[in-house]
Tab-separated table of C-alpha atoms in Angstrom:
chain	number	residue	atom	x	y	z
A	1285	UNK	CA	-13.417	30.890	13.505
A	1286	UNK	CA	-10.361	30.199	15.437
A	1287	UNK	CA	-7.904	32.931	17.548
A	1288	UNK	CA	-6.273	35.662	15.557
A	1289	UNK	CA	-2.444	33.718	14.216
A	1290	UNK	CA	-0.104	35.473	12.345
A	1291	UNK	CA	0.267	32.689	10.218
A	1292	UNK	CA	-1.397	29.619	8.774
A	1293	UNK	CA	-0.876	26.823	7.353
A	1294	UNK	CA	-3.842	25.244	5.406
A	1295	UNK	CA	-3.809	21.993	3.410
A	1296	UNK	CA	-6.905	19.388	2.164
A	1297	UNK	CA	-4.642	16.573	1.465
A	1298	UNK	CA	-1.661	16.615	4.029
A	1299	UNK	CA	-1.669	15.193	7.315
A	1300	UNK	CA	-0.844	17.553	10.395
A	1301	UNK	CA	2.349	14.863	10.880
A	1302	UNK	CA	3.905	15.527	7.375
A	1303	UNK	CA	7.688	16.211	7.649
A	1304	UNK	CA	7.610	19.737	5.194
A	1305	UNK	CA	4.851	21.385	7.474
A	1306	UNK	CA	6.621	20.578	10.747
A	1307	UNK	CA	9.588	22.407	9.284
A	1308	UNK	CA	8.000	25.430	8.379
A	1309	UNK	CA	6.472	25.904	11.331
A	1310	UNK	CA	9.044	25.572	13.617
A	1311	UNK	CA	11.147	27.817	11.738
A	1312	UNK	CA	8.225	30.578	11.486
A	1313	UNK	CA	7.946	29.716	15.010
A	1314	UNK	CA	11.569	30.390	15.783
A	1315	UNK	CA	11.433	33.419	14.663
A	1316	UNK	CA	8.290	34.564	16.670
A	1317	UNK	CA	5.304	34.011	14.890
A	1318	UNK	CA	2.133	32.394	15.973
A	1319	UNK	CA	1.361	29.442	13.250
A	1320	UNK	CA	-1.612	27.670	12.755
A	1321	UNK	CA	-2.587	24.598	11.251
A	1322	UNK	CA	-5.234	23.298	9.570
A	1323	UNK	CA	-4.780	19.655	8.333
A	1324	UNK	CA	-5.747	15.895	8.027
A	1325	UNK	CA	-5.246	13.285	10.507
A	1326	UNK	CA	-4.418	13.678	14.543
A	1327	UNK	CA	-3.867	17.087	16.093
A	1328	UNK	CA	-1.657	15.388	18.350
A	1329	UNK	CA	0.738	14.916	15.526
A	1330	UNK	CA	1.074	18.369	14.650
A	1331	UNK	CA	3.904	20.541	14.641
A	1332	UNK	CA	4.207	21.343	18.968
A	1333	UNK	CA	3.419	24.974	20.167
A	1334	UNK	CA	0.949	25.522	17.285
A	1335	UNK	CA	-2.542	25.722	16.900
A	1336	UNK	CA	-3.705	22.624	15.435
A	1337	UNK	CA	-7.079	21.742	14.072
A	1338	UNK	CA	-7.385	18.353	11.927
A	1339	UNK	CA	-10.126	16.594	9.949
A	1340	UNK	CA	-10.732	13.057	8.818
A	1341	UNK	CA	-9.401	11.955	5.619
A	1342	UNK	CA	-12.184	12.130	2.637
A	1343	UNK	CA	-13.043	11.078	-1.216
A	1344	UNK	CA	-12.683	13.505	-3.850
A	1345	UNK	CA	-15.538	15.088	-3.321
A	1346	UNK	CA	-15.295	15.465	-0.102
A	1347	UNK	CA	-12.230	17.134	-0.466
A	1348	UNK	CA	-12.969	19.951	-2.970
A	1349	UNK	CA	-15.634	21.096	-0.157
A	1350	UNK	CA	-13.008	20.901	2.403
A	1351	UNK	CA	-10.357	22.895	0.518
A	1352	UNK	CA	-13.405	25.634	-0.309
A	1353	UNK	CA	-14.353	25.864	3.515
A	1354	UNK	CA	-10.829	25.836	5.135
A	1355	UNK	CA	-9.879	29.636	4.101
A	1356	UNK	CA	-12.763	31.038	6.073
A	1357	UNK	CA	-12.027	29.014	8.838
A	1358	UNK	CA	-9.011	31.200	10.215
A	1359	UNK	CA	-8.616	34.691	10.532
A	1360	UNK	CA	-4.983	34.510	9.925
A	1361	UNK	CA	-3.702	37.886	7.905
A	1362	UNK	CA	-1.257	35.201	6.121
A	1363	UNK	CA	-1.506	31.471	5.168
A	1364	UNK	CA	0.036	29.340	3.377
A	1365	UNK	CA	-0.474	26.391	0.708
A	1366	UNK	CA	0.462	22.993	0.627
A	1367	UNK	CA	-1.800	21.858	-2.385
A	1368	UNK	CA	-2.907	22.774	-5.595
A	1369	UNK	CA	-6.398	22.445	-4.849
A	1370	UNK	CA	-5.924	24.953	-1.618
A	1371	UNK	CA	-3.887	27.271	-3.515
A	1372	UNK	CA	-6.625	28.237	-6.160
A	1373	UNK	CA	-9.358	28.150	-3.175
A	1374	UNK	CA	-7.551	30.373	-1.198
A	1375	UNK	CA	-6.688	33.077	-4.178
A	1376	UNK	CA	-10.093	32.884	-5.337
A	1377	UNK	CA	-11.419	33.363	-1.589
A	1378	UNK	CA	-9.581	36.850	-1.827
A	1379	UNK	CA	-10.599	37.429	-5.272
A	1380	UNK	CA	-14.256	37.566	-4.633
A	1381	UNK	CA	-13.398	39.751	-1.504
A	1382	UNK	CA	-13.576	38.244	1.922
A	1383	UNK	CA	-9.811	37.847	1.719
A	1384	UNK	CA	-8.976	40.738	0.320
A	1385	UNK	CA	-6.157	42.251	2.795
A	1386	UNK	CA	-4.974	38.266	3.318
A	1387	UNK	CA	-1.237	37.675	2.119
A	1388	UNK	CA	-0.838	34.421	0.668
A	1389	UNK	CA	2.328	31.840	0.679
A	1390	UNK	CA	1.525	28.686	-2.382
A	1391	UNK	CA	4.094	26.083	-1.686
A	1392	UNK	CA	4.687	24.127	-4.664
A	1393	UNK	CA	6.793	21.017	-3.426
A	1394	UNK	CA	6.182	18.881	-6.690
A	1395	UNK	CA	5.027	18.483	-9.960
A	1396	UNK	CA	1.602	18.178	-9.445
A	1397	UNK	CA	1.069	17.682	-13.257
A	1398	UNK	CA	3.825	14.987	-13.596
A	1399	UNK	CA	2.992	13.305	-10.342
A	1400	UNK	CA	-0.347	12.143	-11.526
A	1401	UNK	CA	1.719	9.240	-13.909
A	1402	UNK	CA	2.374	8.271	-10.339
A	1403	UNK	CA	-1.299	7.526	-9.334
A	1404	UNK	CA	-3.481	4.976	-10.672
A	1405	UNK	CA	-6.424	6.255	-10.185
A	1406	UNK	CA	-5.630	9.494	-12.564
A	1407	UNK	CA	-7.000	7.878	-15.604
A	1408	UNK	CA	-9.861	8.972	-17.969
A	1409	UNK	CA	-12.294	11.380	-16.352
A	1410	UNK	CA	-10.627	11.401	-12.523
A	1411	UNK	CA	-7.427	12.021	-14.481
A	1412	UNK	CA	-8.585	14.966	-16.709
A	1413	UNK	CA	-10.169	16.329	-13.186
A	1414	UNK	CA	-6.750	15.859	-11.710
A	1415	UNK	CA	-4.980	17.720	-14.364
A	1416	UNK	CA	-7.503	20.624	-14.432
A	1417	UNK	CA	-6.861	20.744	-10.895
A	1418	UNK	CA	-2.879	20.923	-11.395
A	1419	UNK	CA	-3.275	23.574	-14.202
A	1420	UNK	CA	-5.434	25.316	-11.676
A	1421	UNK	CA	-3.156	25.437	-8.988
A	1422	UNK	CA	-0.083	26.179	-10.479
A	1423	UNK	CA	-2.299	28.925	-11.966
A	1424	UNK	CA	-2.611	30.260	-8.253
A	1425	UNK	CA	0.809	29.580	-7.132
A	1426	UNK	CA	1.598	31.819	-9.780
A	1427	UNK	CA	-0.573	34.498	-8.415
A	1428	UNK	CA	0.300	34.486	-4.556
A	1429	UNK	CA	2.307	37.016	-2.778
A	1430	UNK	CA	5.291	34.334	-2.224
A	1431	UNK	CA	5.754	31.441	-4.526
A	1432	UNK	CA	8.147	28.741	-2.530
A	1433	UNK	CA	9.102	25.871	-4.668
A	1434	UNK	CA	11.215	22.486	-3.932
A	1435	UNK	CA	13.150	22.301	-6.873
A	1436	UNK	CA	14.599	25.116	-9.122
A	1437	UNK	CA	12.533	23.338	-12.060
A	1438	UNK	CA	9.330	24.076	-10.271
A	1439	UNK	CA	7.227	26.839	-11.864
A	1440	UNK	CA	10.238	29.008	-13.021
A	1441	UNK	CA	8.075	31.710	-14.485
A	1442	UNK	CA	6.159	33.067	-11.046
A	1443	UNK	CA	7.026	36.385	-10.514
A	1444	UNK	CA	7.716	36.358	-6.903
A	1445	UNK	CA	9.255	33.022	-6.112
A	1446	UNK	CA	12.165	31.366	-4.110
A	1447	UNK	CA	13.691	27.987	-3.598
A	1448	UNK	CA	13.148	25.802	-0.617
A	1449	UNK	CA	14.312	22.422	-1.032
A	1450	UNK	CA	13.867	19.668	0.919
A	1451	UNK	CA	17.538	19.386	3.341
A	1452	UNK	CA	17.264	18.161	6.232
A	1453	UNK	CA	16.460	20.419	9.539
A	1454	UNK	CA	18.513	18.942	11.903
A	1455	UNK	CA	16.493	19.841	14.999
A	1456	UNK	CA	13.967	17.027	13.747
A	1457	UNK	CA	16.886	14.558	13.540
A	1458	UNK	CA	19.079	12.454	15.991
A	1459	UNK	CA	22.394	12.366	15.553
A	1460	UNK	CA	24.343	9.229	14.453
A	1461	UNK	CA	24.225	5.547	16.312
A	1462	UNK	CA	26.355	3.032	15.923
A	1463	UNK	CA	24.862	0.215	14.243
A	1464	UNK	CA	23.142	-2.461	15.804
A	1465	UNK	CA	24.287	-5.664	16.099
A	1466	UNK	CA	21.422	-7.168	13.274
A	1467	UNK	CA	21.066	-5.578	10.141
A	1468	UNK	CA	18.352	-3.635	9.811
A	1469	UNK	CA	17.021	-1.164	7.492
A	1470	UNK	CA	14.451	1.836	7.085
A	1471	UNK	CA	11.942	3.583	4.903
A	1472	UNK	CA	9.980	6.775	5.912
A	1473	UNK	CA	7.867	8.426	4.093
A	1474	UNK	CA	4.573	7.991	1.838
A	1475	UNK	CA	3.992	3.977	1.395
A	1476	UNK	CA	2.901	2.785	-1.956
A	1477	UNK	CA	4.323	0.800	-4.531
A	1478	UNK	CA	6.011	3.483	-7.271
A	1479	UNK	CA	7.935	4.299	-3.988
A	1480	UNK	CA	9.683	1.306	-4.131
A	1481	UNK	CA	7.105	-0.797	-1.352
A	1482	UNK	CA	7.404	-3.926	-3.440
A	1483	UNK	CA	11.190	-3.525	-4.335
A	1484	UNK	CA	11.733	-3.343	-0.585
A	1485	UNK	CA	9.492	-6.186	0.166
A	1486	UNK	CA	10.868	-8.379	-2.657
A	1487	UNK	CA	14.587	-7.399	-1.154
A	1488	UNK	CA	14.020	-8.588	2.237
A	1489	UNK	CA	12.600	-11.926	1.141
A	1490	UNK	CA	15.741	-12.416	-0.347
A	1491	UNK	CA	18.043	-11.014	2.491
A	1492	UNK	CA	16.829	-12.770	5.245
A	1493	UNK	CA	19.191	-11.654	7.837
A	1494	UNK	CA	17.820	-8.136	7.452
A	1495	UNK	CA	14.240	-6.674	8.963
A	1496	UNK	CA	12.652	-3.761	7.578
A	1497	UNK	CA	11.217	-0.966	9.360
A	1498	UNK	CA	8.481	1.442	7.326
A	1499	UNK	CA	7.113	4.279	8.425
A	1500	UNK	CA	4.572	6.232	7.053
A	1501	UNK	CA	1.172	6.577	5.731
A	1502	UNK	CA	-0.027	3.608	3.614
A	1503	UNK	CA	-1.458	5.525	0.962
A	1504	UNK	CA	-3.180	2.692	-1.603
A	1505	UNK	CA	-5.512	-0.168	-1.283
A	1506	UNK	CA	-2.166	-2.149	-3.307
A	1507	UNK	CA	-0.439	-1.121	-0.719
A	1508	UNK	CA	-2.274	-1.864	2.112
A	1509	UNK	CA	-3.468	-5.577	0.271
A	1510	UNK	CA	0.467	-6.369	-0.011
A	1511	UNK	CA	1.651	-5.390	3.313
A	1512	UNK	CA	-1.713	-7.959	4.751
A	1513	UNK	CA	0.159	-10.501	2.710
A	1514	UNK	CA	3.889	-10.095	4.207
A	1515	UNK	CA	2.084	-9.948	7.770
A	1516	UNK	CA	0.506	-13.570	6.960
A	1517	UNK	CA	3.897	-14.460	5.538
A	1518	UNK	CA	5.867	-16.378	8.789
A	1519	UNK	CA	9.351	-15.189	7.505
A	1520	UNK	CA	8.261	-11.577	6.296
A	1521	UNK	CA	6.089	-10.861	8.815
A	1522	UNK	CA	8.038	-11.106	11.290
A	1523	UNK	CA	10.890	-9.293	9.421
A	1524	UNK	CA	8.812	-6.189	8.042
A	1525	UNK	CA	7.451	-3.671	10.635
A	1526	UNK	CA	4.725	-1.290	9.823
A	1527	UNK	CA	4.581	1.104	11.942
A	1528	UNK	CA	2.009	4.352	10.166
A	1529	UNK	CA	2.880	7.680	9.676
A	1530	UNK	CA	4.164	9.822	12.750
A	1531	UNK	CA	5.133	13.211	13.667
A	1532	UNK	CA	9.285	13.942	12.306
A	1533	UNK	CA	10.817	13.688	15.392
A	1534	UNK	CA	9.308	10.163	16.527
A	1535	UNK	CA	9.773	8.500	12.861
A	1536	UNK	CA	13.394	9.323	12.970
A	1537	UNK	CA	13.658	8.070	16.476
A	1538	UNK	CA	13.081	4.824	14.783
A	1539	UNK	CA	16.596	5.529	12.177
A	1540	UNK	CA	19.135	5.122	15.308
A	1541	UNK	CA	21.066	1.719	14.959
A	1542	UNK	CA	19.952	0.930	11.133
A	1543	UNK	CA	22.306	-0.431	9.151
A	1544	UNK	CA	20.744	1.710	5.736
A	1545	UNK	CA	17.879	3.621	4.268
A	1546	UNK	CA	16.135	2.510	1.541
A	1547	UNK	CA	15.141	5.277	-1.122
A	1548	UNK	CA	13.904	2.895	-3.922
A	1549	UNK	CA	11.948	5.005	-6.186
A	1550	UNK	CA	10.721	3.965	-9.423
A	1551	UNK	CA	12.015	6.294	-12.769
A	1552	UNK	CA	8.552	8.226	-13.327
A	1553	UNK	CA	8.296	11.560	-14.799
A	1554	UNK	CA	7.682	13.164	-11.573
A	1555	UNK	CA	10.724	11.727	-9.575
A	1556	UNK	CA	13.341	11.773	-12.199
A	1557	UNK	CA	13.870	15.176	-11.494
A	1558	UNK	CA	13.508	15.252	-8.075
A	1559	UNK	CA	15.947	15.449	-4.975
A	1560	UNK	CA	13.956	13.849	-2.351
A	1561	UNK	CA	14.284	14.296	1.790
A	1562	UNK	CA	14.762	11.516	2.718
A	1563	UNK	CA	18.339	11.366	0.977
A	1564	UNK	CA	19.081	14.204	3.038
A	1565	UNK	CA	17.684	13.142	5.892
A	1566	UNK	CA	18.916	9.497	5.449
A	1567	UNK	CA	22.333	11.046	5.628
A	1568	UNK	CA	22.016	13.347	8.433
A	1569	UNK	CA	21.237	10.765	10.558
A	1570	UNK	CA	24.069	8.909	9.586
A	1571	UNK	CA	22.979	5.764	7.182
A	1572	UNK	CA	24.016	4.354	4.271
A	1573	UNK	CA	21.450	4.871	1.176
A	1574	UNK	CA	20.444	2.214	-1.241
A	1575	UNK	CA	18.556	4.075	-3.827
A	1576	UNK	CA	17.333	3.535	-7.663
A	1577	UNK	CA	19.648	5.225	-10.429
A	1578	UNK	CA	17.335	8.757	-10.637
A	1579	UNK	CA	20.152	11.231	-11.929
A	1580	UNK	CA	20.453	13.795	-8.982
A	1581	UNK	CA	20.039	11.338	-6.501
A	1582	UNK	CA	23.310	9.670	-8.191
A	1583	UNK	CA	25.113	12.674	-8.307
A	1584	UNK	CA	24.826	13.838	-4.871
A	1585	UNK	CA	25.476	10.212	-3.551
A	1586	UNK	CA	28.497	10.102	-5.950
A	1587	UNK	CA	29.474	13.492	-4.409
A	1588	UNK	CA	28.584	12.613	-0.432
A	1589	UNK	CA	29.906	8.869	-0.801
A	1590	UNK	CA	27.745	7.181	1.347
A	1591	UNK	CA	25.731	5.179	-0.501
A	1592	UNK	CA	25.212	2.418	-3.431
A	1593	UNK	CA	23.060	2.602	-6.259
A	1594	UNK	CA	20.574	-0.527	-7.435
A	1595	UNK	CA	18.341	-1.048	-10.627
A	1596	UNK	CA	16.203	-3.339	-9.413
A	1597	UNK	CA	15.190	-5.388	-5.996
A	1598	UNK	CA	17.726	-8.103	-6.613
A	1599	UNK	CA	20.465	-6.022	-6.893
A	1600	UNK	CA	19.127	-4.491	-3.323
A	1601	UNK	CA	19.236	-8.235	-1.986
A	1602	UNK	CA	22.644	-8.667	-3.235
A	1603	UNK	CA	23.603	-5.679	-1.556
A	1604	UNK	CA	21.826	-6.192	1.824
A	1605	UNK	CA	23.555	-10.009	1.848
A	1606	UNK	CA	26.704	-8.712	1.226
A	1607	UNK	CA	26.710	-6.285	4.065
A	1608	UNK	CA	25.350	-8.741	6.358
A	1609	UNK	CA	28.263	-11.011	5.483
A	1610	UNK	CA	31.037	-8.188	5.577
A	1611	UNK	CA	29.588	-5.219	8.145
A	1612	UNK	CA	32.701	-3.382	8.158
A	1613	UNK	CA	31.854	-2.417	4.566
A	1614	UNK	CA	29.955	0.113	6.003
A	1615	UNK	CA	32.118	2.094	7.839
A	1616	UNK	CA	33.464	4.046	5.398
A	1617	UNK	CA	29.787	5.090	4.090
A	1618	UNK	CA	28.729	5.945	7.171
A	1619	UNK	CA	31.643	7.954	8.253
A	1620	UNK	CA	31.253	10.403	4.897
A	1621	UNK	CA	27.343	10.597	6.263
A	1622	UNK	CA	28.689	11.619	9.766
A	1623	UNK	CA	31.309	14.099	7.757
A	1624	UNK	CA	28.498	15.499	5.648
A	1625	UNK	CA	26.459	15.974	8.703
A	1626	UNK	CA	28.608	17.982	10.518
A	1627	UNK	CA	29.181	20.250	7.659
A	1628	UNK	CA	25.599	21.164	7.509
A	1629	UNK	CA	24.029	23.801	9.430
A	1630	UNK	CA	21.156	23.404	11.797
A	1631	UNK	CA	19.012	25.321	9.815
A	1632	UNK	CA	19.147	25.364	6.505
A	1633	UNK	CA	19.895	28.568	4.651
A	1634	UNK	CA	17.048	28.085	2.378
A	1635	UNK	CA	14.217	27.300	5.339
A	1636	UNK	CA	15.539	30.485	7.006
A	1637	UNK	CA	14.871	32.457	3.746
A	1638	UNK	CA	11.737	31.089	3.330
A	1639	UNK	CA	10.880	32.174	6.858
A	1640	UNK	CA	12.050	35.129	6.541
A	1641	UNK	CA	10.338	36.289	3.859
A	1642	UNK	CA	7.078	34.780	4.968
A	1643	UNK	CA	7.816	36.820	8.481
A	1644	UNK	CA	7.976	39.959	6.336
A	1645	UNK	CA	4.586	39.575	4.059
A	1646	UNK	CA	3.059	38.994	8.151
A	1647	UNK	CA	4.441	42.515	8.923
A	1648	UNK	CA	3.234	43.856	5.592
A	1649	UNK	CA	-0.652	42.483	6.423
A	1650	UNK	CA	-0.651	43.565	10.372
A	1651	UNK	CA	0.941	46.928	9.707
């Protein structure tokens, strides 16, 4: 049993470093509430000033017993969610009565049922298990205190639900750099190949003026087996930098003086309707994007005007050589990333609502 927080955060398949936690808990922090954490990976890469307690990263099984055992493992009068397998464990722990009192937060930051066309190994029985376990959670999500979704498409129906998308906090981010003298671009975030890691990698064999920097967590044995390959490669590898998943603040250390971020995502079910960070956070930090033509993506690059939109990896090559060859045709997309950035609040409205709210179900359970 740990200290008495007001708050915590539990999750069986994040890692303490992951960019959405580290938000919420510094704005539950900010507005003076002791947060928790209970996560995968390093401690050390949790969100700083809370309590963080992390465990290795399991199989399946391993898992399920790890989301069972993690809400008896703080005495926190509120936690909150991050997965649809914690979600149903933790409303079932109060169900059967040892967390009865316990105020509960489900954050629902994707289609869990629509991301599994995203992951290969959700075929035949692992898949039916994964989609019982999406039915499940969104099931519990439903039935939490505070439902917080990403996307206005998320579980409309929950009766006690508000939005929390994913903009940019800008505390996590540096401001704009100039560009470097050498092009170079970025990816951060989750590292597999329906994320666009072999669009990328095809892109900068073709570009060879450009290096790559990725940053993240390399989620599948594809992935890992094709980033061994470009570090064999004497061109790539010396081009393409790997450099794991770390905490917000040091990942987008790593964006000042790059030319663009790559947001390559490939048109599945679960991304088509999605708005992801990194746009946002691309742009706060002052790059040009070079995305994949999802339809709000588009629309708020259309809207923004700093960046291009490619269908495939050799019309990202094509791109890349082009700017290489004619720099200055970035200015003007990263001056309406600069202008967009310093029309955007510190915190977002939505975060501090979320916050907020979650402050006011902790008041509810100490009270």
């Amino acid at each position: 049993m740990s200290g008495r927080a007001d708050v915590a955060v539990l999750t069986s398949g994040h890692d303490a470093a992951d960019a959405r936690l580290h938000r919420e808990t510094a704005a539950l922090q900010r507005r003076g509430l002791a947060v928790e954490v209970l996560a995968l990976g390093a401690s050390s890469d949790g969100p700083a000033g809370a309590t963080v307690r992390t465990w290795k990263r399991g199989n399946p099984v391993q898992r399920a017993v790890h989301a069972a055992s993690l809400p008896w493992r703080t005495r926190a009068g509120t936690v909150i969610t991050l997965d649809p397998d914690m979600a149903f464990m933790t409303v079932l722990h109060r169900l059967l009565g040892p967390g009865r009192g316990r105020r509960i937060v489900a954050d629902v930051h994707e289609d869990y049922a629509a991301l599994l066309g995203d992951r290969a190994w959700a075929r035949g029985i692992a898949g039916l298990l994964g989609r019982a376990w999406a039915r499940l959670g969104s099931w519990a999500a439903a039935r939490a205190d505070l439902t917080v979704v990403a996307d206005k498409h998320l579980l409309p129906a929950a009766p006690r639900r508000i939005v929390l998308s994913n903009n940019a906090d800008l505390s996590f981010l540096p401001a704009p750099a100039d560009p470097e003298p050498q092009p170079r671009a970025i990816y951060i975030g989750d590292i597999r190949s329906s994320r666009g890691l072999d669009a990328m990698i095809e892109a900068m064999r073709a570009a060879p003026s450009w290096t790559l920097d990725l940053v993240g967590r390399v989620s599948t044995a594809a992935a890992r087996e094709l980033l061994e390959r470009v570090e064999a490669d004497h061109d790539l590898g010396g081009r393409v930098r790997v450099h794991g998943q770390l905490p917000p603040r040091q990942a987008w250390q790593l964006a000042q003086g790059a030319w663009a971020g790559l947001l390559l995502l490939e048109d599945t079910p679960a991304f088509r309707e999605a708005v992801p960070s990194k746009l946002y956070e691309y742009t706060a930090v002052g790059l040009a994007v070079v995305a994949t033509p999802l339809p709000r993506v588009v629309e708020l690059l259309q809207t923004w005007g700093n960046g291009v939109v490619c269908a495939s990896a050799a019309e990202v090559a094509e791109q890349l050589r082009s700017w290489a060859s004619s720099p200055t045709d970035l200015t003007s997309l990263h001056e309406a990333a600069r202008s967009w950035r310093a029309g955007t609040p510190d915190e977002p409205t939505e975060l501090a609502a979320f916050a907020s709210a979650v402050k006011a179900l902790s008041v509810k359970t100490s009270s």
